[in-house]
Short mmCIF file of C-alpha atoms in Angstrom, two decimals:
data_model
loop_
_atom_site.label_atom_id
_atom_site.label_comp_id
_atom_site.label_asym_id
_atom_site.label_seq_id
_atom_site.Cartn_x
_atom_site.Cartn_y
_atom_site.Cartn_z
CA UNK A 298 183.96 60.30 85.58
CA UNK A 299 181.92 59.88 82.59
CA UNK A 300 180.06 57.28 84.54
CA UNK A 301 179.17 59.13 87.65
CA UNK A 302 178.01 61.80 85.84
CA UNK A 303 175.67 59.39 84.32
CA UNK A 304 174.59 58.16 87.18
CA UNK A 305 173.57 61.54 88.76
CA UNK A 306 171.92 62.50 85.40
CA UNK A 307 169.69 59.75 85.82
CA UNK A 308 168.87 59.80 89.65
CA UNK A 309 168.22 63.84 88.89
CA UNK A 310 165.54 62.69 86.32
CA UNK A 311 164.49 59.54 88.55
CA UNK A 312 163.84 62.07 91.07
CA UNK A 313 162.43 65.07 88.43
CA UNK A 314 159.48 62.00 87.57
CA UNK A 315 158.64 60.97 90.60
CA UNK A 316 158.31 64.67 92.12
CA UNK A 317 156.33 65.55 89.19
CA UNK A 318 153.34 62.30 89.70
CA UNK A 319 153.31 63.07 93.79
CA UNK A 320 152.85 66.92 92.88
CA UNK A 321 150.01 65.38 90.20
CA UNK A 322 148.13 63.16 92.60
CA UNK A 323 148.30 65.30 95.65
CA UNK A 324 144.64 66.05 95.02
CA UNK A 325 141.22 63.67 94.62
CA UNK A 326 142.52 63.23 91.56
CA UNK A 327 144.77 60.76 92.06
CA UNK A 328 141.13 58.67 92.93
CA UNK A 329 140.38 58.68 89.20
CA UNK A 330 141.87 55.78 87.71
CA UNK A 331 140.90 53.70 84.41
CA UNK A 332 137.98 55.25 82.63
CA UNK A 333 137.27 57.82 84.80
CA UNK A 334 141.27 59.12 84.55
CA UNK A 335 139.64 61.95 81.52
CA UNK A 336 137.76 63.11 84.62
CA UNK A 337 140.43 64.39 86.32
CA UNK A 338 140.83 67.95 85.44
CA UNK A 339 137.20 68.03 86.77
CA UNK A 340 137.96 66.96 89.97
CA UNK A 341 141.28 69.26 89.79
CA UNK A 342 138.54 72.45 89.19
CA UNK A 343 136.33 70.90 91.98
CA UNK A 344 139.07 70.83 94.47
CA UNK A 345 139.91 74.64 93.72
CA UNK A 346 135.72 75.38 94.09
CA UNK A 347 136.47 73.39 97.91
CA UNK A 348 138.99 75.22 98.85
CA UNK A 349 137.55 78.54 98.13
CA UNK A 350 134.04 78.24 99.30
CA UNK A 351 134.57 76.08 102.00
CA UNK A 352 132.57 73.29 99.93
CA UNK A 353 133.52 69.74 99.99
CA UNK A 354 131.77 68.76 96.58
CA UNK A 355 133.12 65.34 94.49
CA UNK A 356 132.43 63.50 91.29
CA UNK A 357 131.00 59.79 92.71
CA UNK A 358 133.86 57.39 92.78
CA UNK A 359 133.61 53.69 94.37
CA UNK A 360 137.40 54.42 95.82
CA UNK A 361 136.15 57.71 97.90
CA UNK A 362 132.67 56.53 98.96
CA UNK A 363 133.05 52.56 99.59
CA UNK A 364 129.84 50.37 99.15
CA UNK A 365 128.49 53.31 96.43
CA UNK A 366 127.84 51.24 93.38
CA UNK A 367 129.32 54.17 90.52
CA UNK A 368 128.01 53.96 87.17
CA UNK A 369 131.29 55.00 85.57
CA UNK A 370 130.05 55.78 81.99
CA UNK A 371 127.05 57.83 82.65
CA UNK A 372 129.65 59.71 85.01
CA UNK A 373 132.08 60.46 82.52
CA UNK A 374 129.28 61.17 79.60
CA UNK A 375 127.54 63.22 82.06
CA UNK A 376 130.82 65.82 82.78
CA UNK A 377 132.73 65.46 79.67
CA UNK A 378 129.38 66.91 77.95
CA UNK A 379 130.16 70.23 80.36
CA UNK A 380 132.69 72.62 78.10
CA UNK A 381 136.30 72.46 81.01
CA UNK A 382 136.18 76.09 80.53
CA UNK A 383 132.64 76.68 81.72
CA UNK A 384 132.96 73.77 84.85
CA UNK A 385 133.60 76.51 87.66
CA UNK A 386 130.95 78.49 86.81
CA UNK A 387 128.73 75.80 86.47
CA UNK A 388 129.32 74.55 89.52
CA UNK A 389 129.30 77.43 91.51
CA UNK A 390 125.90 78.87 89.40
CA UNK A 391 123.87 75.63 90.22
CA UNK A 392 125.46 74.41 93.59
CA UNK A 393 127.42 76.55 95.55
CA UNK A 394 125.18 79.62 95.95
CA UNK A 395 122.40 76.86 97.57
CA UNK A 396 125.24 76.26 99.89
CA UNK A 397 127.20 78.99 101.02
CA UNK A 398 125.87 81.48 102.91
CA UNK A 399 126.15 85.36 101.90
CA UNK A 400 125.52 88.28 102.83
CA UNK A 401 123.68 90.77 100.91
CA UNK A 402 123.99 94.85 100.70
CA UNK A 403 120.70 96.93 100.15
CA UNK A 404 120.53 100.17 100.40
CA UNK A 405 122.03 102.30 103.05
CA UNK A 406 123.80 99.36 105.40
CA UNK A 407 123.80 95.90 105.89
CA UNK A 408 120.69 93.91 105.04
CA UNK A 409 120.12 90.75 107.27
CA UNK A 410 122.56 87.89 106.29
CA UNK A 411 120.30 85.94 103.68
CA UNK A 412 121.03 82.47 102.66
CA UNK A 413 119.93 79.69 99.79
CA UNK A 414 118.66 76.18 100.69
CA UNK A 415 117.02 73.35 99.72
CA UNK A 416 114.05 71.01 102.03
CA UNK A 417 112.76 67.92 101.24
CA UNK A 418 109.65 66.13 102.10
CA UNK A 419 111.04 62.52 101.94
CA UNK A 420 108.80 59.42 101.15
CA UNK A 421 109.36 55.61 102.17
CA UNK A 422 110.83 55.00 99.44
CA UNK A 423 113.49 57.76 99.70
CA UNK A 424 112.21 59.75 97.04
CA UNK A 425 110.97 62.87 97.49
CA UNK A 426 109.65 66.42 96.75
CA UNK A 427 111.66 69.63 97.38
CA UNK A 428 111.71 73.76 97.89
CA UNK A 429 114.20 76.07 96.83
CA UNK A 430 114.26 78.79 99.69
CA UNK A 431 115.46 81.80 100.56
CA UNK A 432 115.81 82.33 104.18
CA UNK A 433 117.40 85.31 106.72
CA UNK A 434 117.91 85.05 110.06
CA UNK A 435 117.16 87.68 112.69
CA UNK A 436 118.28 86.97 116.91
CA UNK A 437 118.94 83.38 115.64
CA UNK A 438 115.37 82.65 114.63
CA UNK A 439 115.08 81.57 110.92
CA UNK A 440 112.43 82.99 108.34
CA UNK A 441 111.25 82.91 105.27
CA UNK A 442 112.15 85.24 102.15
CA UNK A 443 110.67 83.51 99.02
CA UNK A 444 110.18 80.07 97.88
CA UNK A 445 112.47 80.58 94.07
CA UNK A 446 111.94 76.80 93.00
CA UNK A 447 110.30 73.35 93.53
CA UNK A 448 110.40 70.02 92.03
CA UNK A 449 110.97 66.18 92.92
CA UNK A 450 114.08 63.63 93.41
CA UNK A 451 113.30 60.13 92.16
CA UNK A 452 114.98 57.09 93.43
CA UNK A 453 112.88 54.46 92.69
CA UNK A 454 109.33 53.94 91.69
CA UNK A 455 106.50 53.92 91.86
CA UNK A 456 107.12 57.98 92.63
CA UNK A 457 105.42 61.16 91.96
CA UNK A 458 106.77 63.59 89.77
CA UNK A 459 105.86 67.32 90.63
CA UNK A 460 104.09 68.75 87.74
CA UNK A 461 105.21 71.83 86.05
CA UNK A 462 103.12 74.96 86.90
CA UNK A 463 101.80 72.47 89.13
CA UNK A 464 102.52 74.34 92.86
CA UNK A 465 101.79 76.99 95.15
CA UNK A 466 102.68 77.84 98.54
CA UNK A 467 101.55 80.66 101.39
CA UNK A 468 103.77 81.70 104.61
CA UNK A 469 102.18 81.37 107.74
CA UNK A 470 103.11 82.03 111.08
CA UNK A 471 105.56 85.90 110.51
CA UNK A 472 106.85 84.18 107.20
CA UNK A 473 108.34 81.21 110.65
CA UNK A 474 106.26 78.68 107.76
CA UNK A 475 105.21 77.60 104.51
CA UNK A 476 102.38 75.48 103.43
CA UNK A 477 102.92 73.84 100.38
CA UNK A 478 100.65 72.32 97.67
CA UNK A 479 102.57 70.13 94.67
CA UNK A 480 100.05 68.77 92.05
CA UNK A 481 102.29 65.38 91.09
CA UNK A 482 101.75 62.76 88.40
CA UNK A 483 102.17 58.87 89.68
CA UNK A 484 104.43 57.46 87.59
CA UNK A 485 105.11 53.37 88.15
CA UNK A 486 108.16 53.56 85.88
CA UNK A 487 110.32 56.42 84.27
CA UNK A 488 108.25 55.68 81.09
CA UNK A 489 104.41 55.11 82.48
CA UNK A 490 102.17 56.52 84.13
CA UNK A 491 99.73 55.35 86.95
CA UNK A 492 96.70 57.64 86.18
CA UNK A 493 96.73 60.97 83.98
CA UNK A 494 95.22 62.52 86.93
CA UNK A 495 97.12 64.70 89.29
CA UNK A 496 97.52 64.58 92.87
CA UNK A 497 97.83 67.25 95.36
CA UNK A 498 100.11 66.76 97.80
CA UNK A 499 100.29 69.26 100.71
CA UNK A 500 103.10 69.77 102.84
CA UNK A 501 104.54 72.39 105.34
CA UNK A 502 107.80 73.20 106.22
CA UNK A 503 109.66 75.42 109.01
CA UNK A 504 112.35 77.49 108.23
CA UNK A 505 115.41 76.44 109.60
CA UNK A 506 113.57 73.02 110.69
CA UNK A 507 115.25 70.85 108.18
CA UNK A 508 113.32 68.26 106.06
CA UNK A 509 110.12 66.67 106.81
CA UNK A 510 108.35 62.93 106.22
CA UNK A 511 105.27 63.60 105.11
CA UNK A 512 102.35 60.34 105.40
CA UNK A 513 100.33 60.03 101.81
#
């Protein structure tokens, strides 16, 4: 007797573990293995940020993305510098808002539905200058509410860098356009410079036309 209760002790607790890892790694997390297993509650909070906004947002990892070459340590210093507490609102501060659209009360009523996003005006290279916009929409045709930011994503080099206080910008055609000016600094690695002389680049985007390949 003493025996089978033994026995059903231990299956319950046999069971009890292995109930406990599937409930564990029902998530990306179970993705984050060796080094990158103290990013986990990360991807736990990122998961949660998915399935509220409708997002689909994950920390690089060579077993999600094959053929992605992931540099595991600057990953891990990278989010283990960000307070766990604070991740959510990080994420949703900096990333979510330029994805999700919202709608936005004003006044008396409804205002047009208004939405955050991001162009790029890509190079050969793949690296390339970018807008932070603010657009509405009205009978399906896109427009223009204010450009809020600007700056540059570097792949490789030689690339310019968009200098700070460096840019302007008009609307043209019923706020349908914007012409763009960056003043950018060559650079022919992160650490020198190909003249001390800035550039202007110009470039003009549509609203709602996606991202553009400017020739320089």
């Amino acid at each position: 007797m003493k025996k089978r209760v033994l026995y059903v002790l231990t299956l319950l607790c046999m069971w009890i573990l292995v109930s406990g890892f599937t409930m564990e790694d029902e998530g990306r997390e179970k993705y984050y293995v060796g080094n990158m297993q103290c990013l986990r509650p990360y991807v736990v909070i990122l998961d949660e940020i998915n399935n509220e906004y409708g997002t689909d947002f994950a920390i690089p990892n060579e077993a999600l993305s094959p053929g992605v070459t992931v540099d595991e340590q600057s990953l891990i210093a990278y989010y283990t510098n960000i307070d766990i507490t604070d991740f959510k609102k990080f994420i949703v501060e900096n990333y979510v808002k330029n994805n999700v659209k919202e709608s936005v009360s004003e006044g008396i009523g409804i205002a047009p539905v208004t939405f955050n996003g991001r162009q790029y005006a890509y190079f050969s290279n793949g690296n390339a200058l970018y807008i932070d916009i603010v657009m509405y929409t009205v009978n399906s045709v896109d427009y223009y509410s204010k450009v809020s930011n600007y700056g540059d994503s570097i792949k490789s080099y030689p690339a310019y860098l968009a200098r700070e206080g460096g840019f302007s910008y008009a609307f043209a055609n019923g706020y349908r356009n914007v012409n763009c000016a960056f003043s950018c600094y060559l650079y022919t690695a992160p650490n020198l410079m190909a003249a001390v002389t800035p550039r202007t680049i110009g470039v003009n985007f549509t609203a709602g036309g996606g991202n553009v390949y400017p020739s320089i």
